[in-house]
PDB file of C-alpha atoms in Angstrom:
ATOM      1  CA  UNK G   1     274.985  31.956-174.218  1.00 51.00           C
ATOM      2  CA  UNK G   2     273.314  29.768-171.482  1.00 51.00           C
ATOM      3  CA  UNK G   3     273.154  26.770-173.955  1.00 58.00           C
ATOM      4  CA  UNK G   4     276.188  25.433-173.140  1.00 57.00           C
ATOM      5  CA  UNK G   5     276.208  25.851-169.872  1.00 60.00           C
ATOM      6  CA  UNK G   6     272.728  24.007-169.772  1.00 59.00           C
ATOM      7  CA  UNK G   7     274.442  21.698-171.644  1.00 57.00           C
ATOM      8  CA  UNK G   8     277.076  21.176-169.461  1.00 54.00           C
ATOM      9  CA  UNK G   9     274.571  20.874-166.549  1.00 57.00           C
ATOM     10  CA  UNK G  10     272.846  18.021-168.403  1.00 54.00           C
ATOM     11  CA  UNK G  11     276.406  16.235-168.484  1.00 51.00           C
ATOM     12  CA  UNK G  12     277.593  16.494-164.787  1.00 49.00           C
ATOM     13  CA  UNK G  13     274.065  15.835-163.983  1.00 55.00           C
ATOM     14  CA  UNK G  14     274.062  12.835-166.069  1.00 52.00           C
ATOM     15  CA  UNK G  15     277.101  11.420-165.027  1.00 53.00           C
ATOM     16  CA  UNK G  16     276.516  12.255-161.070  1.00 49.00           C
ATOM     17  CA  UNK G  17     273.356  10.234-162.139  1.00 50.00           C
ATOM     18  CA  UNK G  18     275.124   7.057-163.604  1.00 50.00           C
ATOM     19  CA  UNK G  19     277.663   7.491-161.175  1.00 48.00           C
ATOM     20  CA  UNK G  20     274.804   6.604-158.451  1.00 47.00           C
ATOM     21  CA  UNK G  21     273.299   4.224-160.130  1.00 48.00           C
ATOM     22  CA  UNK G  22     276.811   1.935-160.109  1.00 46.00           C
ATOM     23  CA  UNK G  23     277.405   2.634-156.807  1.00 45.00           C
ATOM     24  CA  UNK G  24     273.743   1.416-155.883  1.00 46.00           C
ATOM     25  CA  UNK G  25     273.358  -1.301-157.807  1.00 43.00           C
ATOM     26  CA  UNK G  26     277.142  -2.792-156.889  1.00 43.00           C
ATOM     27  CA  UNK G  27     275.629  -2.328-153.121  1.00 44.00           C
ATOM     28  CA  UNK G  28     272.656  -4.292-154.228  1.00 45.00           C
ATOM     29  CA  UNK G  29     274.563  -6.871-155.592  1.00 46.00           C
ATOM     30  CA  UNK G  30     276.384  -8.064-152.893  1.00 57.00           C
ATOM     31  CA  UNK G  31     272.637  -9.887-152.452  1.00 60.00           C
ATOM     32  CA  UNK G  32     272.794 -13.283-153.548  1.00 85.00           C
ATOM     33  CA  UNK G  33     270.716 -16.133-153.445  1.00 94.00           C
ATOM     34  CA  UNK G  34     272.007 -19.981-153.653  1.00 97.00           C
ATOM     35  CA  UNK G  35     269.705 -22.206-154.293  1.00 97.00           C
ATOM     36  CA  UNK G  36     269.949 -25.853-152.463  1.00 98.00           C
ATOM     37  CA  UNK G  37     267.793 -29.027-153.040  1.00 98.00           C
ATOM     38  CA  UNK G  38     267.105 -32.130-151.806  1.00 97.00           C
ATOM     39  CA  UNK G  39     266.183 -34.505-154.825  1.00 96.00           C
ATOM     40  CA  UNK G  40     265.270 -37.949-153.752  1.00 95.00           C
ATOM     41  CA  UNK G  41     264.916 -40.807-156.372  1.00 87.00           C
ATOM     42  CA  UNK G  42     264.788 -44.363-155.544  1.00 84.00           C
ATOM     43  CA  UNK G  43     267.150 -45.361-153.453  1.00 90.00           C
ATOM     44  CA  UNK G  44     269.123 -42.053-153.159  1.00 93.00           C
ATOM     45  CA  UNK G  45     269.087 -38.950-152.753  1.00 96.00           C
ATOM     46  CA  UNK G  46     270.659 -35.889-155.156  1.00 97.00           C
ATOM     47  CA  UNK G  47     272.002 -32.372-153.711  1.00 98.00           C
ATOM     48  CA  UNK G  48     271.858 -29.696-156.498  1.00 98.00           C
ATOM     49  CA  UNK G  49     273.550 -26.367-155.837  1.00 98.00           C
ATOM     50  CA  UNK G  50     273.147 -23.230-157.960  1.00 98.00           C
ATOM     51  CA  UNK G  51     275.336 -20.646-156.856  1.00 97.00           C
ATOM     52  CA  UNK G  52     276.893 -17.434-158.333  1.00 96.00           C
ATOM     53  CA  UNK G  53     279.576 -18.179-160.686  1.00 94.00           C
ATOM     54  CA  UNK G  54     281.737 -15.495-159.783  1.00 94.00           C
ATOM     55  CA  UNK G  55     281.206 -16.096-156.425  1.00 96.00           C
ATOM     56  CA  UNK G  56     282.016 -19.844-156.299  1.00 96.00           C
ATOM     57  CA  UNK G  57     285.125 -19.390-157.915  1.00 94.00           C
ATOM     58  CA  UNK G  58     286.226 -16.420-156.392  1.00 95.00           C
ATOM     59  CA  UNK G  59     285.544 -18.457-152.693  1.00 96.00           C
ATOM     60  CA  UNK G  60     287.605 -21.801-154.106  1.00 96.00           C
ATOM     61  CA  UNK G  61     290.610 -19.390-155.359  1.00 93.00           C
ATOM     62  CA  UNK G  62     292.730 -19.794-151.999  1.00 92.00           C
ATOM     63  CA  UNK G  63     292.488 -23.158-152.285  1.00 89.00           C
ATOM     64  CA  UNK G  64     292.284 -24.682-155.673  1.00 91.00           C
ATOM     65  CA  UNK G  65     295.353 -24.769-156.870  1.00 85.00           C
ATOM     66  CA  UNK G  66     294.556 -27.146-159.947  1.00 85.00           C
ATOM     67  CA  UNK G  67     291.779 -26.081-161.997  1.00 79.00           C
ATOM     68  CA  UNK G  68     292.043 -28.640-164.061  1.00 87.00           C
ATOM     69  CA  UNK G  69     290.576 -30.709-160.594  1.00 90.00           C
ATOM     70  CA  UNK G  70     287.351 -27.904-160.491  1.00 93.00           C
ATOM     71  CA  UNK G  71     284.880 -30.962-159.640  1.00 94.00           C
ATOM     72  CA  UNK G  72     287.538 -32.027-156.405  1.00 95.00           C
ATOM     73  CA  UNK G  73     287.465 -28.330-155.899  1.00 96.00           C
ATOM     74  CA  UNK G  74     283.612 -27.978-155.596  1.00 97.00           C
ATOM     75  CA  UNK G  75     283.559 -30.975-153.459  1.00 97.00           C
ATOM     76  CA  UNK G  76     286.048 -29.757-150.930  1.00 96.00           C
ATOM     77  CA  UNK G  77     284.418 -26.269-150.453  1.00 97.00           C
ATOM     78  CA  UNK G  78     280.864 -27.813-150.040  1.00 97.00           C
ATOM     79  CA  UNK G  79     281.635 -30.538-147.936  1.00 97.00           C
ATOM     80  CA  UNK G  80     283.660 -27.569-145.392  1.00 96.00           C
ATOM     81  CA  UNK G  81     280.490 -25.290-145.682  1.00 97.00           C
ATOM     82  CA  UNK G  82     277.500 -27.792-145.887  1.00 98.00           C
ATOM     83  CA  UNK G  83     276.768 -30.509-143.997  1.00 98.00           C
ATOM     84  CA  UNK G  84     273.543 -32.803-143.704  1.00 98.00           C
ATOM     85  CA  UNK G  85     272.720 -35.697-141.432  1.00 98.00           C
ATOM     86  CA  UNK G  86     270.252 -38.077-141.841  1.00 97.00           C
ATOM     87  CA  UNK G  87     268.586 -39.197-138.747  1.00 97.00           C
ATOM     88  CA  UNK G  88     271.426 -38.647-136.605  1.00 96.00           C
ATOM     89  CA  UNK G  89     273.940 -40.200-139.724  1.00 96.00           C
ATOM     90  CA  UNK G  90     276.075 -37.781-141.603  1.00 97.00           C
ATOM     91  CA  UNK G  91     276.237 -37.852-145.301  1.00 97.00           C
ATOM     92  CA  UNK G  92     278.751 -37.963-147.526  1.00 96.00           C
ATOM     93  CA  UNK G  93     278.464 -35.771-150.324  1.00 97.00           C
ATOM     94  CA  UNK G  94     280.162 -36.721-153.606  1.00 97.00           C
ATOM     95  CA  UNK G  95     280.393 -34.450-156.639  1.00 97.00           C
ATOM     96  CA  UNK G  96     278.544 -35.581-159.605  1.00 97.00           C
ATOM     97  CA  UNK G  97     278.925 -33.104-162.471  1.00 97.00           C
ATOM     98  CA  UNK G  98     278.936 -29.270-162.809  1.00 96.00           C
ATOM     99  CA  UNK G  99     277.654 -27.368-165.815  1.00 96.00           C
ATOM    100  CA  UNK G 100     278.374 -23.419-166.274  1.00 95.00           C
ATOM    101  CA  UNK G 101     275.328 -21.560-166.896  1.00 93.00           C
ATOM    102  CA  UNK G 102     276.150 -17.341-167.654  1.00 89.00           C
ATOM    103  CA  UNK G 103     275.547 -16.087-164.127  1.00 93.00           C
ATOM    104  CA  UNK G 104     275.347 -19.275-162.395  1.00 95.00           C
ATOM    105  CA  UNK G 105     277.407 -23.159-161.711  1.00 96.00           C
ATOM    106  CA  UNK G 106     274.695 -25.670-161.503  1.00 98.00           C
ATOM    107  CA  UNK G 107     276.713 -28.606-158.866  1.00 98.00           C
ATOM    108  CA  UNK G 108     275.031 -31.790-158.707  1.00 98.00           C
ATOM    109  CA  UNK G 109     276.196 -34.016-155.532  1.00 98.00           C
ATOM    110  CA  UNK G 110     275.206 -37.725-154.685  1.00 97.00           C
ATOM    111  CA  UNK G 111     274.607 -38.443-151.434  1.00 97.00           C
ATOM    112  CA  UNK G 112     275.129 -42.006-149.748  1.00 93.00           C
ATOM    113  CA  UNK G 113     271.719 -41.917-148.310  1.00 94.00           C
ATOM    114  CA  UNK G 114     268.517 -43.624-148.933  1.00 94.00           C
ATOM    115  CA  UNK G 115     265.187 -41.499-148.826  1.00 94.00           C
ATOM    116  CA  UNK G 116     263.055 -43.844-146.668  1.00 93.00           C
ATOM    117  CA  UNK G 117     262.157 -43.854-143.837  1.00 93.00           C
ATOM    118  CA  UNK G 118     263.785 -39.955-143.069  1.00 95.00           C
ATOM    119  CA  UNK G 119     262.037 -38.256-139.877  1.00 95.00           C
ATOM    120  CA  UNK G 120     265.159 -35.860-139.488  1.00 96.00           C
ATOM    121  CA  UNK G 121     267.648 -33.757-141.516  1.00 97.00           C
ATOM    122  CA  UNK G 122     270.112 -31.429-139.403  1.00 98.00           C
ATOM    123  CA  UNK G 123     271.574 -28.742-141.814  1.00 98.00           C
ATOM    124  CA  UNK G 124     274.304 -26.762-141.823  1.00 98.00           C
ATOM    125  CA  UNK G 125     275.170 -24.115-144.440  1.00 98.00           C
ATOM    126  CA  UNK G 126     277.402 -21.272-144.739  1.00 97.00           C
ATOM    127  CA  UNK G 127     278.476 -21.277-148.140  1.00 97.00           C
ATOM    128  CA  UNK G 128     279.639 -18.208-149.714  1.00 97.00           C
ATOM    129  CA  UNK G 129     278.997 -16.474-146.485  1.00 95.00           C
ATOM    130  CA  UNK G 130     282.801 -15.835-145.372  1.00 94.00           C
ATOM    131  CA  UNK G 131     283.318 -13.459-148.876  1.00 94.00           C
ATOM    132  CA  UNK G 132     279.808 -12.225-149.045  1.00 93.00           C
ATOM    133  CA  UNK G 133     277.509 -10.961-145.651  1.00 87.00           C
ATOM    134  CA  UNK G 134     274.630 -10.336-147.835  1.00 91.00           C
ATOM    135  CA  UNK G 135     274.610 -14.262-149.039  1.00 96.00           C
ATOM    136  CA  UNK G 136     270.875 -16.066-148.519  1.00 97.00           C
ATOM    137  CA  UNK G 137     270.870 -20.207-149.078  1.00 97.00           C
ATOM    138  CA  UNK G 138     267.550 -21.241-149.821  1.00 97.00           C
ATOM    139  CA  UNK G 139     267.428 -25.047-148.892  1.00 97.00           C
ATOM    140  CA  UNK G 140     264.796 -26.783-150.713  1.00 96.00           C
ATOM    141  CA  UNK G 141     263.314 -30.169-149.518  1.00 95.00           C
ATOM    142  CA  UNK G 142     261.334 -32.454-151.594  1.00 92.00           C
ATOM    143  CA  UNK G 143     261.363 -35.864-149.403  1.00 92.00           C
ATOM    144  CA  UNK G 144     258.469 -37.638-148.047  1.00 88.00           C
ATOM    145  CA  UNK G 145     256.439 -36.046-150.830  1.00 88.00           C
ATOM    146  CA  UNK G 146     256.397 -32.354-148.999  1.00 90.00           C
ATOM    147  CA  UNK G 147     258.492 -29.449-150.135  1.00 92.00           C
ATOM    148  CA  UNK G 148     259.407 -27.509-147.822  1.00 93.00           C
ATOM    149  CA  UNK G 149     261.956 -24.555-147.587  1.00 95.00           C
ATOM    150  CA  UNK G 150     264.274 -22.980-145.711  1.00 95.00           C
ATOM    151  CA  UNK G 151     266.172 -19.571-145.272  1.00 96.00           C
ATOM    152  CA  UNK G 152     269.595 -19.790-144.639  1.00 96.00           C
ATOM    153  CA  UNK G 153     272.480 -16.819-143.628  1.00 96.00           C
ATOM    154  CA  UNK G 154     275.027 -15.260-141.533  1.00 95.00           C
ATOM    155  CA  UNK G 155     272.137 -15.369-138.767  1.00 96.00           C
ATOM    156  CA  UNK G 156     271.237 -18.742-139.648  1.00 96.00           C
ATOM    157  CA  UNK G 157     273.822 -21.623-140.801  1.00 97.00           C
ATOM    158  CA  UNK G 158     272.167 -24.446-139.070  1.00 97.00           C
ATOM    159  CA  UNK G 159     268.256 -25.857-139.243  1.00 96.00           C
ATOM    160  CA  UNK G 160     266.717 -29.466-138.449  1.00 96.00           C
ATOM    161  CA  UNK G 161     263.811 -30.302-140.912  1.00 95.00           C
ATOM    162  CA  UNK G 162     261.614 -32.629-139.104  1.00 93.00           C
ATOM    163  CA  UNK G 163     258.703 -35.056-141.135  1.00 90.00           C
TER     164      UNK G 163
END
């Protein structure tokens, strides 16, 4: 006679169980990292952006209306939520090409900057951070042959990378 009801104890159990579980891990994944670097080649220098693809999209919906135009789309939102100048100059930052990866959009930018001769990069970043608090931008620098790295939030949008 108490089968059953063990049975049934196993089921609420189980589902009170799973139930948790969801509701933790959709708490933990409002955590999300973008990822940021600094590329330098010859005579310029590359910005590639991995970000959530969910994310990105969701934070271009108000305003891309045409996404036909993603790449003008991309451009827009990271030239309104990141921002780089070059000793004192500020860069423009032109999309290159985008590529859909299953979690994440891999953006490649060019920038209208030459790598020599950098002593200073101010940096300003709050992507993603106006639809998601937990958002972290890593910003990874690879000029002047030293990589360096940088931690980027809601308590932090801007830094200044000296060499």
């Amino acid at each position: 006679m108490r089968e059953p009801r063990t049975r049934l104890s196993f089921l609420v159990m189980s589902t009170l169980s799973l139930f948790l579980s969801l509701l933790y891990s959709s708490e933990f994944h409002e955590f999300k990292i973008g990822r940021f670097e600094l590329r330098p080649a010859d005579d310029k220098i590359t910005l590639f952006v991995r970000l959530d693809r969910y994310n990105i999209l969701e934070a271009i919906r108000p305003v891309c209306s045409d996404y036909n135009k993603l790449d003008k789309c991309f451009e827009d939102y990271i030239n309104s939520h990141f921002s780089l100048a070059f000793n004192g100059e500020e860069a423009t930052i032109k999309h290159r090409e985008h590529e859909f990866k299953d979690e994440f959009i891999e953006l490649y930018f060019d920038l209208d900057v030459s790598p020599n001769g950098i002593t200073r990069i101010d940096v300003f970043n709050d992507a993603l951070l106006e639809l998601y608090t937990g958002q972290e931008n890593i910003l990874y620098s690879m000029l002047n042959d030293k990589r360096r790295s940088f931690r980027m939030n809601k308590d932090r949008t801007k830094t200044i990378i000296t060499y």
